[in-house]
JSON list of C-alpha atoms in Angstrom, two decimals:
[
{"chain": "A", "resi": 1, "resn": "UNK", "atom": "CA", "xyz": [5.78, 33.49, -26.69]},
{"chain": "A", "resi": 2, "resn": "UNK", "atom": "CA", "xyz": [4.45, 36.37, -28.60]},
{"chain": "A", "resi": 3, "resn": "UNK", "atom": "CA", "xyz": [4.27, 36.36, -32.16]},
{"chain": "A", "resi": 4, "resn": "UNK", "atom": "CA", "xyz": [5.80, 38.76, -34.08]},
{"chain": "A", "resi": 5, "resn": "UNK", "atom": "CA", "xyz": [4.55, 41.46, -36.80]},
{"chain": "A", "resi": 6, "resn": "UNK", "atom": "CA", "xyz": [5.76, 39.77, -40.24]},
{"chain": "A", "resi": 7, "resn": "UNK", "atom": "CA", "xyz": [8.03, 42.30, -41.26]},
{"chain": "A", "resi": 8, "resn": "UNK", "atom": "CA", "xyz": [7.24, 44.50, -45.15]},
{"chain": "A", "resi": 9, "resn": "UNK", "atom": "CA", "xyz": [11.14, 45.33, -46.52]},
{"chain": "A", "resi": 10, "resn": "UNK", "atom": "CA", "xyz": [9.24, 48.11, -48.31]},
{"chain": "A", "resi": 11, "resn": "UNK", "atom": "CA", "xyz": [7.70, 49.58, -45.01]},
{"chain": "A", "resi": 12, "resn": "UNK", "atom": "CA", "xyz": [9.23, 50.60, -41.87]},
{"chain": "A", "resi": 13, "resn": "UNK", "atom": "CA", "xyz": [8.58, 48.73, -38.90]},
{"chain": "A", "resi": 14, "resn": "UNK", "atom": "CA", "xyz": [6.71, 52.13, -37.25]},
{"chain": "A", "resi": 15, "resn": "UNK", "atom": "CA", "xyz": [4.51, 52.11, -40.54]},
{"chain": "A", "resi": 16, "resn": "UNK", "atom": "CA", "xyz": [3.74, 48.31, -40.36]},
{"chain": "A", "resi": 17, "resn": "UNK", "atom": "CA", "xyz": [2.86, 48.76, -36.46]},
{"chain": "A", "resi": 18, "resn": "UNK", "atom": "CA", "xyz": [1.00, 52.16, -37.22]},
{"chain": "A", "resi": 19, "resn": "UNK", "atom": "CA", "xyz": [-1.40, 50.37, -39.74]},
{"chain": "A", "resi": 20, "resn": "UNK", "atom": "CA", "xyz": [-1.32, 47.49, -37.65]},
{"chain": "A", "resi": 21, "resn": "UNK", "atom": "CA", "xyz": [-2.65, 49.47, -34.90]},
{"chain": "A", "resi": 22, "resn": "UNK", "atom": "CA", "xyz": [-4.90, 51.77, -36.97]},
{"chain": "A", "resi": 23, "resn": "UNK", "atom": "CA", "xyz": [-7.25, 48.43, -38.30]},
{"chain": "A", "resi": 24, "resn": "UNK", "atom": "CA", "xyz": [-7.57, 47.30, -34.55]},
{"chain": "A", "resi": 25, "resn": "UNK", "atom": "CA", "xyz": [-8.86, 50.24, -33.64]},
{"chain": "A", "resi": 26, "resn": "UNK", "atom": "CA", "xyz": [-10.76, 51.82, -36.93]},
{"chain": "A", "resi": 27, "resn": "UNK", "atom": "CA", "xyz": [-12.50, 48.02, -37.19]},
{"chain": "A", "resi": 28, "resn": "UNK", "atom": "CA", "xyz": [-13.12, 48.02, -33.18]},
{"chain": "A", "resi": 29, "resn": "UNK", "atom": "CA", "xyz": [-11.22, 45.13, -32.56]},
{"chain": "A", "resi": 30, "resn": "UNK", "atom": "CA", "xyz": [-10.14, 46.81, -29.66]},
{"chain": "A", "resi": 31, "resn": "UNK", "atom": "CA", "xyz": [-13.03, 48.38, -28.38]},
{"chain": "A", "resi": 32, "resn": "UNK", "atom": "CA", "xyz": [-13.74, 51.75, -27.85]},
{"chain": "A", "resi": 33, "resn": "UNK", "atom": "CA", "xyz": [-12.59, 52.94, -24.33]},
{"chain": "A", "resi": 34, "resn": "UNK", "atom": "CA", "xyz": [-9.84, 49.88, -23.62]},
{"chain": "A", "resi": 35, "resn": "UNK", "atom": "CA", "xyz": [-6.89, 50.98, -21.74]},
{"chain": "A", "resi": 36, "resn": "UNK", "atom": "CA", "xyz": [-3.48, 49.30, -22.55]},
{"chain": "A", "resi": 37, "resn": "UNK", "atom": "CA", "xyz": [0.20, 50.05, -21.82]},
{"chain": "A", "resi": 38, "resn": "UNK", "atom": "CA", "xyz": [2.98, 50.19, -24.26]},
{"chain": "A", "resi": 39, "resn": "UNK", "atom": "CA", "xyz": [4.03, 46.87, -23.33]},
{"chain": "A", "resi": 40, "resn": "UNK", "atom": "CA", "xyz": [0.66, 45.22, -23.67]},
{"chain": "A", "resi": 41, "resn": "UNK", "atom": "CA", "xyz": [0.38, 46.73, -27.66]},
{"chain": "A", "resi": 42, "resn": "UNK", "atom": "CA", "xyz": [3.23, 45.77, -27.95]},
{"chain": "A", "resi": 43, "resn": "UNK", "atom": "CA", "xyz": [3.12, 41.92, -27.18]},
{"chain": "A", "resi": 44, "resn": "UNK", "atom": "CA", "xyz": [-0.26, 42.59, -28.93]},
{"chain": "A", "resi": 45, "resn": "UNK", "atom": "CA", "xyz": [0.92, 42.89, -32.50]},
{"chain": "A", "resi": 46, "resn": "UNK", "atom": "CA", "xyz": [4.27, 41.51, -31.54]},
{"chain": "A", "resi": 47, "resn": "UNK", "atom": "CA", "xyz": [6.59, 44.41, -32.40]},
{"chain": "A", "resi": 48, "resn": "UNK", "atom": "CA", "xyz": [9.28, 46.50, -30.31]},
{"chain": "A", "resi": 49, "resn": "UNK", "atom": "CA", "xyz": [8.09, 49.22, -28.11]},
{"chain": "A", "resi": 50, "resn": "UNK", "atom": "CA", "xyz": [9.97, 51.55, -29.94]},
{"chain": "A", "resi": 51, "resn": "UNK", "atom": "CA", "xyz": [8.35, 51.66, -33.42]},
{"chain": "A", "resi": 52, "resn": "UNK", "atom": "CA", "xyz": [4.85, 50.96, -30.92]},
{"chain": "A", "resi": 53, "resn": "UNK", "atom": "CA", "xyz": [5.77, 54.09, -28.96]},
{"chain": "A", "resi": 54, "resn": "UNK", "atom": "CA", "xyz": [6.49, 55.68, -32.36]},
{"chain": "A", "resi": 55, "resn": "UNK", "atom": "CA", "xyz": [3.43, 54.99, -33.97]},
{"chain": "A", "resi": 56, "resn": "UNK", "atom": "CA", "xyz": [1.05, 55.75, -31.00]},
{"chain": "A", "resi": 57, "resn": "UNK", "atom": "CA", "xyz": [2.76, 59.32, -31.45]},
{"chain": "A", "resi": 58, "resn": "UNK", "atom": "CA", "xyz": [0.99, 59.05, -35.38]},
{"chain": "A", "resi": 59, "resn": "UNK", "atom": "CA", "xyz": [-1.97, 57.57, -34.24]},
{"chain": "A", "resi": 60, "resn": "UNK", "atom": "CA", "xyz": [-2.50, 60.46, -31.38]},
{"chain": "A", "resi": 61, "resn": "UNK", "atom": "CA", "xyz": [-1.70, 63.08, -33.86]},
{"chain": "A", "resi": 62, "resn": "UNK", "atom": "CA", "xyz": [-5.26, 61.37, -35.68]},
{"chain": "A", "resi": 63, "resn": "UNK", "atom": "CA", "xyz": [-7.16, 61.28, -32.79]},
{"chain": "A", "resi": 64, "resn": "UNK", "atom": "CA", "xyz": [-7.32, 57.49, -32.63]},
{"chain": "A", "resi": 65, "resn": "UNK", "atom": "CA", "xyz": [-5.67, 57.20, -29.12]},
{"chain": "A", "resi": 66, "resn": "UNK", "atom": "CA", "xyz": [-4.71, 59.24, -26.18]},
{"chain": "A", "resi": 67, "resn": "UNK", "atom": "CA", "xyz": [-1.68, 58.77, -24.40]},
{"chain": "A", "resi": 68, "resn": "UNK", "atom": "CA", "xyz": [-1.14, 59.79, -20.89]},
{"chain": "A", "resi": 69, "resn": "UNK", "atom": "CA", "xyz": [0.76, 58.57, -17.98]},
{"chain": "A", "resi": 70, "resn": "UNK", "atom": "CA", "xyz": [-1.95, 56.26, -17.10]},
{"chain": "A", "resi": 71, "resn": "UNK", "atom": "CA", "xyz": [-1.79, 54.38, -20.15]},
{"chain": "A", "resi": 72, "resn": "UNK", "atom": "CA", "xyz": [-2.82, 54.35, -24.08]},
{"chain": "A", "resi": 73, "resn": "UNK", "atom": "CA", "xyz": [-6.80, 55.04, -24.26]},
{"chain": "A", "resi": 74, "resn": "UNK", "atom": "CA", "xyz": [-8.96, 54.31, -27.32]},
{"chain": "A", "resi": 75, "resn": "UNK", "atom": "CA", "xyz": [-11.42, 56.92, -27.33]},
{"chain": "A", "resi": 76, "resn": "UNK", "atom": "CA", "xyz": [-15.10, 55.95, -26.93]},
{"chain": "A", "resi": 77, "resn": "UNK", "atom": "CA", "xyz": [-17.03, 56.75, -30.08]},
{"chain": "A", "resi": 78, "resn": "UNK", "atom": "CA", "xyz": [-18.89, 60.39, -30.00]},
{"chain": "A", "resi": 79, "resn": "UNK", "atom": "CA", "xyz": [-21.41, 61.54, -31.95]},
{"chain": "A", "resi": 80, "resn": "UNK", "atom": "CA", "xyz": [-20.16, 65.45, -31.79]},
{"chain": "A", "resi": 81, "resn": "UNK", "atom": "CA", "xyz": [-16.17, 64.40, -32.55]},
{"chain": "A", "resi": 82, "resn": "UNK", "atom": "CA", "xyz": [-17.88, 62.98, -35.94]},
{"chain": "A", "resi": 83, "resn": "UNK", "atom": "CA", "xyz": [-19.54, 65.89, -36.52]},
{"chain": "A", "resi": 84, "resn": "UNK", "atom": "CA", "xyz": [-16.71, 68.27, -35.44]},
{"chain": "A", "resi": 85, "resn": "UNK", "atom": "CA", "xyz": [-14.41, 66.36, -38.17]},
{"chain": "A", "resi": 86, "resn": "UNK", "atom": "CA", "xyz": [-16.66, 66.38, -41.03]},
{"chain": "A", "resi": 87, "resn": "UNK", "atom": "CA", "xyz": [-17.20, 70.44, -41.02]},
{"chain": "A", "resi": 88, "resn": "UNK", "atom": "CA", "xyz": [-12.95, 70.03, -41.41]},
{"chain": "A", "resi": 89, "resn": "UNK", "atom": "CA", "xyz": [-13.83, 67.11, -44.05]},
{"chain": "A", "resi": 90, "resn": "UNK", "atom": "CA", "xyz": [-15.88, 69.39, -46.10]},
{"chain": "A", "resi": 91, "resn": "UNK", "atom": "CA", "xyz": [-13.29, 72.55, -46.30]},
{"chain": "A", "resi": 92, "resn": "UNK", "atom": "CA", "xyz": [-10.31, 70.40, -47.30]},
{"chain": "A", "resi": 93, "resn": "UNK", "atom": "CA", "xyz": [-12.22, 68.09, -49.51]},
{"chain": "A", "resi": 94, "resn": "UNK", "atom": "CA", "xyz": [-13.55, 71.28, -51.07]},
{"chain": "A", "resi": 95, "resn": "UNK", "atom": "CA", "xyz": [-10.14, 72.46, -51.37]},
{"chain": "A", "resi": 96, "resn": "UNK", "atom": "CA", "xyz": [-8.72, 68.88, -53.01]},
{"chain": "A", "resi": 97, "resn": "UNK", "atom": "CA", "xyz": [-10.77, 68.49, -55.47]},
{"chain": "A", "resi": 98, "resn": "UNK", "atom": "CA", "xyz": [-10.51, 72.19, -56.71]},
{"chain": "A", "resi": 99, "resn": "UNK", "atom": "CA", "xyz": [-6.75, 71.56, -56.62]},
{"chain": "A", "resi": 100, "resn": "UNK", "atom": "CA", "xyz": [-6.66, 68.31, -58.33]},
{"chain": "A", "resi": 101, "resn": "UNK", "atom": "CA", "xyz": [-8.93, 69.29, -60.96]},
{"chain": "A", "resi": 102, "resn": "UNK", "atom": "CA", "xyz": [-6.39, 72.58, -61.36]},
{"chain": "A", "resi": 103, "resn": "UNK", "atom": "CA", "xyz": [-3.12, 70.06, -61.95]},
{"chain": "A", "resi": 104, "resn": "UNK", "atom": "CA", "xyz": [-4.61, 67.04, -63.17]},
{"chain": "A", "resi": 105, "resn": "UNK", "atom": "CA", "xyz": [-2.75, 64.80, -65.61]},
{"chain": "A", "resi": 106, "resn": "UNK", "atom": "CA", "xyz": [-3.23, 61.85, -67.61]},
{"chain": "A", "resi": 107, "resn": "UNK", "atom": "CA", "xyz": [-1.35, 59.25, -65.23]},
{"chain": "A", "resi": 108, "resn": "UNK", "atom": "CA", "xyz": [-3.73, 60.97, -62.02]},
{"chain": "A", "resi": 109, "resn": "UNK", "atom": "CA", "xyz": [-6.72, 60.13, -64.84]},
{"chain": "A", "resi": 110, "resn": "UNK", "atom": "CA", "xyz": [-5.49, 56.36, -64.98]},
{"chain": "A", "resi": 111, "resn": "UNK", "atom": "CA", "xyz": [-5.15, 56.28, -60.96]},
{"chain": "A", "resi": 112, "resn": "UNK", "atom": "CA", "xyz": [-8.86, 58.06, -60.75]},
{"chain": "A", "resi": 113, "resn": "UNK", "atom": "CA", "xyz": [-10.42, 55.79, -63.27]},
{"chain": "A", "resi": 114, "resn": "UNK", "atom": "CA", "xyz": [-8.65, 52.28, -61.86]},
{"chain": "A", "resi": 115, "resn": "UNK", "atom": "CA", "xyz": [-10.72, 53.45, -58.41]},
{"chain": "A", "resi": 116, "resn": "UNK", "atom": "CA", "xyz": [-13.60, 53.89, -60.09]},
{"chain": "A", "resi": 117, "resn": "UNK", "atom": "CA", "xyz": [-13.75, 50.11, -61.75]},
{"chain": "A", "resi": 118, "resn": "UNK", "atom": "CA", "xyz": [-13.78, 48.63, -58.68]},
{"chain": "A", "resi": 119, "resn": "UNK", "atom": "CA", "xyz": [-15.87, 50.52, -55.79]},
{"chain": "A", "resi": 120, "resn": "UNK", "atom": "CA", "xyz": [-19.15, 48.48, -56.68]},
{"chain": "A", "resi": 121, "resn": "UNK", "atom": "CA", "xyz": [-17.09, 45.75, -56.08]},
{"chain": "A", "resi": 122, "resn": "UNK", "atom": "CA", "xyz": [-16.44, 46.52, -52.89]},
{"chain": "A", "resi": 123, "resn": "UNK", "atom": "CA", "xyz": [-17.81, 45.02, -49.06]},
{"chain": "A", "resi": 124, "resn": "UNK", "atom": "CA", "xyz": [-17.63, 47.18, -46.02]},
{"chain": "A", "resi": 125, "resn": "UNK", "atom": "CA", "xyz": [-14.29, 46.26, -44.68]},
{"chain": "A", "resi": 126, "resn": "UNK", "atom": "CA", "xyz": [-12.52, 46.91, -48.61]},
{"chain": "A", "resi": 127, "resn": "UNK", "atom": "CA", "xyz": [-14.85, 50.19, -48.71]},
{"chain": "A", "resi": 128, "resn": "UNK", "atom": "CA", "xyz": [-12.90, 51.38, -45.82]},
{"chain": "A", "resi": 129, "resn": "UNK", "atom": "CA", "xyz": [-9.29, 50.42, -47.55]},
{"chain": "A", "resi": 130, "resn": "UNK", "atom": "CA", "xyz": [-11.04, 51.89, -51.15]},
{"chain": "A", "resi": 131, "resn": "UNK", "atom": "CA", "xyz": [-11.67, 55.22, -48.97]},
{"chain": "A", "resi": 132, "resn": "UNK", "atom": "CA", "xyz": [-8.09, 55.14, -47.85]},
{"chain": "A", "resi": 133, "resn": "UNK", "atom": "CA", "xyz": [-6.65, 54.52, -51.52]},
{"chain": "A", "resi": 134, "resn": "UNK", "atom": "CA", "xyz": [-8.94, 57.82, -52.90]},
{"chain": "A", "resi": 135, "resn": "UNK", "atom": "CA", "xyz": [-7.86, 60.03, -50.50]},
{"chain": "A", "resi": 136, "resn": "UNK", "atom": "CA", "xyz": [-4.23, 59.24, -51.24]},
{"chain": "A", "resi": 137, "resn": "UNK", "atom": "CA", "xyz": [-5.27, 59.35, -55.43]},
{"chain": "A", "resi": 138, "resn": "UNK", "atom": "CA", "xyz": [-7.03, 62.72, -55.24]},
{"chain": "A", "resi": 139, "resn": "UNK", "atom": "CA", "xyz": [-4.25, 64.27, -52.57]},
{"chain": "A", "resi": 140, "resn": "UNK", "atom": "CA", "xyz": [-1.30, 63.18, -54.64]},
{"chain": "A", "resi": 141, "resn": "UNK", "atom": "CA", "xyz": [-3.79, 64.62, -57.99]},
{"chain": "A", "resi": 142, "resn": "UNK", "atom": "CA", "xyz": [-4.02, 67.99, -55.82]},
{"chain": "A", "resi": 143, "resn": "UNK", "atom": "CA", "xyz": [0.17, 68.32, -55.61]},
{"chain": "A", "resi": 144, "resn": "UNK", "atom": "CA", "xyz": [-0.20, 69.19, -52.14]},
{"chain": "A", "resi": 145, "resn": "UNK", "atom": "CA", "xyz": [1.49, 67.21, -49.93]},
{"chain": "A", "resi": 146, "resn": "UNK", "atom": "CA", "xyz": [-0.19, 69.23, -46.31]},
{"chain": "A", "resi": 147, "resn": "UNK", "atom": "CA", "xyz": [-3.83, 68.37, -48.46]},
{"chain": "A", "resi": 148, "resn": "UNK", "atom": "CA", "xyz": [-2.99, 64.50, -47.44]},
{"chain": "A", "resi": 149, "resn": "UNK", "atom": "CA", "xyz": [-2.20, 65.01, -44.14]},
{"chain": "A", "resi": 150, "resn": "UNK", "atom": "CA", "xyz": [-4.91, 66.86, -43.29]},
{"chain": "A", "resi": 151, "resn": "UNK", "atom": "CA", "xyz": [-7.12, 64.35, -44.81]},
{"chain": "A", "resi": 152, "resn": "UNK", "atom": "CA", "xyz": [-5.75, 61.43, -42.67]},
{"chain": "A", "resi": 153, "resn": "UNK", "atom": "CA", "xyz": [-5.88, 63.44, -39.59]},
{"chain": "A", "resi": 154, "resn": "UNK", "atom": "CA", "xyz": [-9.65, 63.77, -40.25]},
{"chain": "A", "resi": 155, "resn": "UNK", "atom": "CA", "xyz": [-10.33, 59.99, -41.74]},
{"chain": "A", "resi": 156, "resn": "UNK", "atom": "CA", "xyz": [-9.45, 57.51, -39.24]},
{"chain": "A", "resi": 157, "resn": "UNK", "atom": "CA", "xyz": [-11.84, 58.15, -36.03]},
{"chain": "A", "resi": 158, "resn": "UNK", "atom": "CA", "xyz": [-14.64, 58.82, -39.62]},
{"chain": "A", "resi": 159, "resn": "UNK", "atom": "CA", "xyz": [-14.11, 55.20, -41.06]},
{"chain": "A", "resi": 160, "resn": "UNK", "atom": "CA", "xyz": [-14.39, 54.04, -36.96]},
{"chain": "A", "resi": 161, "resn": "UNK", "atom": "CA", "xyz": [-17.29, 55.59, -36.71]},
{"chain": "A", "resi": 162, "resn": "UNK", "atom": "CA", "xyz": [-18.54, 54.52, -40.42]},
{"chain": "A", "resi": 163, "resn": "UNK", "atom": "CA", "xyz": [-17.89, 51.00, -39.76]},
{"chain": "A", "resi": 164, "resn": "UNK", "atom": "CA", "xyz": [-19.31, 50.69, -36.71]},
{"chain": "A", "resi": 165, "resn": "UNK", "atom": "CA", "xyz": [-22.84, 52.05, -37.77]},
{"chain": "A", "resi": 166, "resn": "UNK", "atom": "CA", "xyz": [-22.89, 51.27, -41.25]},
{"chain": "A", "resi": 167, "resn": "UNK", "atom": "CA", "xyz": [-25.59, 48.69, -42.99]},
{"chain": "A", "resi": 168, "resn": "UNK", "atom": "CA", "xyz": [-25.44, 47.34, -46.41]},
{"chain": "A", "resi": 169, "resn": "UNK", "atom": "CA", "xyz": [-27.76, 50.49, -47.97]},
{"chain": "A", "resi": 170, "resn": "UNK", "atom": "CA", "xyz": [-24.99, 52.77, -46.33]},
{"chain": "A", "resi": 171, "resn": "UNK", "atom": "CA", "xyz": [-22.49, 51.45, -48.11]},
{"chain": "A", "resi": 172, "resn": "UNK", "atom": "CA", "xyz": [-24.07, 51.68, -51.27]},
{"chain": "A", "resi": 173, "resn": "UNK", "atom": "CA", "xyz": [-24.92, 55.34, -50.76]},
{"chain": "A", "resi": 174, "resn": "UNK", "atom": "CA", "xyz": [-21.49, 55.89, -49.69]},
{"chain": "A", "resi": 175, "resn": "UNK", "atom": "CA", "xyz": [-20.14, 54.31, -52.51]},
{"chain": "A", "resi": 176, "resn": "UNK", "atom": "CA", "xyz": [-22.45, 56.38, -55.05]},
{"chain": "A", "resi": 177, "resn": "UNK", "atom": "CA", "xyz": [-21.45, 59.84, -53.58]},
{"chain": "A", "resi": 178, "resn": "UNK", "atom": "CA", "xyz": [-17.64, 59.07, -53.44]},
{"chain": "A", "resi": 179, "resn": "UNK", "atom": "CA", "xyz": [-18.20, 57.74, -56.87]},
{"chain": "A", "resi": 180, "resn": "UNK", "atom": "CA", "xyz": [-19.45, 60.88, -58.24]},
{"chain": "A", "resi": 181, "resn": "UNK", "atom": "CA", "xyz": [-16.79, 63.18, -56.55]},
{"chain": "A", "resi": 182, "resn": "UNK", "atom": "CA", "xyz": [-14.59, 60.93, -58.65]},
{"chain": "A", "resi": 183, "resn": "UNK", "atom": "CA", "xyz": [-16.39, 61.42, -61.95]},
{"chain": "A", "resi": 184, "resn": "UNK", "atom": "CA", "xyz": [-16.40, 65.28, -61.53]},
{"chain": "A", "resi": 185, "resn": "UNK", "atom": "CA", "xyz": [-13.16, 65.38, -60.99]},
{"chain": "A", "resi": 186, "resn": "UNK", "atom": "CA", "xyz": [-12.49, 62.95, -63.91]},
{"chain": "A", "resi": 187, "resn": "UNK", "atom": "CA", "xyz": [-14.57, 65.71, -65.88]},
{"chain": "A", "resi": 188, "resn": "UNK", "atom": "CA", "xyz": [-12.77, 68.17, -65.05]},
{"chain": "A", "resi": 189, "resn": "UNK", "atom": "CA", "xyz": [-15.70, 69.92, -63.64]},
{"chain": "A", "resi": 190, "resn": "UNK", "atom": "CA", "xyz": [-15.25, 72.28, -60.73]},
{"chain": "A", "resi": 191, "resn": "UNK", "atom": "CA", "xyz": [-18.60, 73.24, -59.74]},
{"chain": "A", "resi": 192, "resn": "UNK", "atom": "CA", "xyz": [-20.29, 69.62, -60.13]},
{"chain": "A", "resi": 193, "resn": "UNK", "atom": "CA", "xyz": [-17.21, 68.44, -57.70]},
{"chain": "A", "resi": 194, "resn": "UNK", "atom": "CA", "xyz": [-17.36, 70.58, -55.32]},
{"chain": "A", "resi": 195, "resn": "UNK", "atom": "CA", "xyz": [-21.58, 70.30, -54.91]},
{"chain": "A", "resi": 196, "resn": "UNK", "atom": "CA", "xyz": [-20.76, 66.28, -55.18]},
{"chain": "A", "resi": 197, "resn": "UNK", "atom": "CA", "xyz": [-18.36, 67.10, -52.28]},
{"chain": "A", "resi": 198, "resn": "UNK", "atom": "CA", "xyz": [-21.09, 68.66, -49.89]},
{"chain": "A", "resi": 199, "resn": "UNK", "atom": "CA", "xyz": [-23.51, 65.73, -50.98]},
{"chain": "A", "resi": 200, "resn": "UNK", "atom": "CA", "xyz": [-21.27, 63.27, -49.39]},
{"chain": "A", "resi": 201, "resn": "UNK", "atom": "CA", "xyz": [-20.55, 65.74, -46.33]},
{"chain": "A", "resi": 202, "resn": "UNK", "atom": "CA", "xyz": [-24.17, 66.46, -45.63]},
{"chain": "A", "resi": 203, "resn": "UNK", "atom": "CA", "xyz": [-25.02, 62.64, -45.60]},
{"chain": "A", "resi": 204, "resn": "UNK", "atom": "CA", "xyz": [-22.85, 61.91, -43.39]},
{"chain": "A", "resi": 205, "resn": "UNK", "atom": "CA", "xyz": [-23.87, 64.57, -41.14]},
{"chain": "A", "resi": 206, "resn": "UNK", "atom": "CA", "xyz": [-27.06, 62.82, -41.30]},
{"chain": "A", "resi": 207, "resn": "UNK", "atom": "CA", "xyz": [-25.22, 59.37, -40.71]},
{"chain": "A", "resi": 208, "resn": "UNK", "atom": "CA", "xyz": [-23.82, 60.60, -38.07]},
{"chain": "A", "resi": 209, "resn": "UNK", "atom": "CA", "xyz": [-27.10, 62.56, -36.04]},
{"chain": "A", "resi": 210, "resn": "UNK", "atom": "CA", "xyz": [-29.00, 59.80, -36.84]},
{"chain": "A", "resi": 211, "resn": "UNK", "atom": "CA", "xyz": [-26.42, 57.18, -35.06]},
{"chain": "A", "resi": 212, "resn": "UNK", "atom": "CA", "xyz": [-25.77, 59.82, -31.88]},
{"chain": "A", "resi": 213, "resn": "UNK", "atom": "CA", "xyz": [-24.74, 58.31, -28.91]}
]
């Protein structure tokens, strides 16, 4: 008997079995290049195959799966997708941050600031939620709602990749260059955002050719 997803009343079933499904595959719980059915995921997390089938739909529109007629794949991890989605990374990052420091107000200051307390704090698994909480600070501090859906479409096969590579010194380094695009924006300060911004994009880019596969 299958056991099923513990149901959120302030989430939707698809959004419970979309993030469900996201942190099997971002943390490689199901491994890269696994192919499943619909009705396997779905005695998997133990949800209906209608919010499944509705949050594959999501999760293909990220990149994270493809669906065909022969099943649900989870792509293999690829070097050149990484660095394909981080030249995308950089232009709407740039783009963000210019935004958010355009509109900012003192309640997006709180939200920027309560990130910054605790990202020293973090371990490589909460890094990867942390990440997920900025971009969703500094899209809703741009005003731009199509800014935040860009940026998920772009993060998920990232923090796969990320997590799957990643030592301890990564994660610090990655925690210091998010950190400053933070504090620049906190500042108020365009140009030492947007450099920040292509710090964190070119060492990744370096992550990322260094851990080709």
């Amino acid at each position: 008997m299958k056991k099923k997803l513990k149901r959120d009343k302030n989430k939707t079933m698809t959004e419970q079995v979309y993030e469900k499904l996201e942190d099997l595959i971002v943390f490689c719980e199901i491994e890269p290049g696994t192919v499943l059915t619909e009705a396997e995921i779905s005695e998997m997390i133990g949800a209906g195959r209608t919010p499944v089938r509705e949050a594959l739909r999501m999760l293909a529109n990220e990149s994270l799966v493809n669906v065909s007629r022969i099943g649900v794949l989870i792509p293999e991890m690829s070097g050149s997708t990484q660095l394909q989605l981080l030249e995308v990374r950089r232009a709407i990052l740039k783009l963000c941050v210019e935004k958010a420091i355009d509109r900012l107000t003192e309640i997006d200051k709180k939200a920027i600031q309560e990130l910054l307390d605790v990202v020293d704090e973090q371990d490589d698994v909460e890094f990867l939620y942390w990440l997920k909480r900025r971009h969703k600070v500094l899209a809703k501090c741009s005003k731009n709602q199509f800014i935040y859906e860009e940026l998920r479409n772009v993060q998920g096969l990232s923090h796969r990749f990320w997590y799957f590579y990643a030592k301890k010194e990564d994660h610090k380094e990655g925690q210091t260059l998010h950190k400053y695009i933070l504090e620049a924006v906190l500042e108020q300060d365009k140009q030492k955002a947007v450099a920040a911004v292509d710090d964190l994009i070119d060492y990744l880019e370096a992550f990322t050719r260094k851990n080709l596969i």
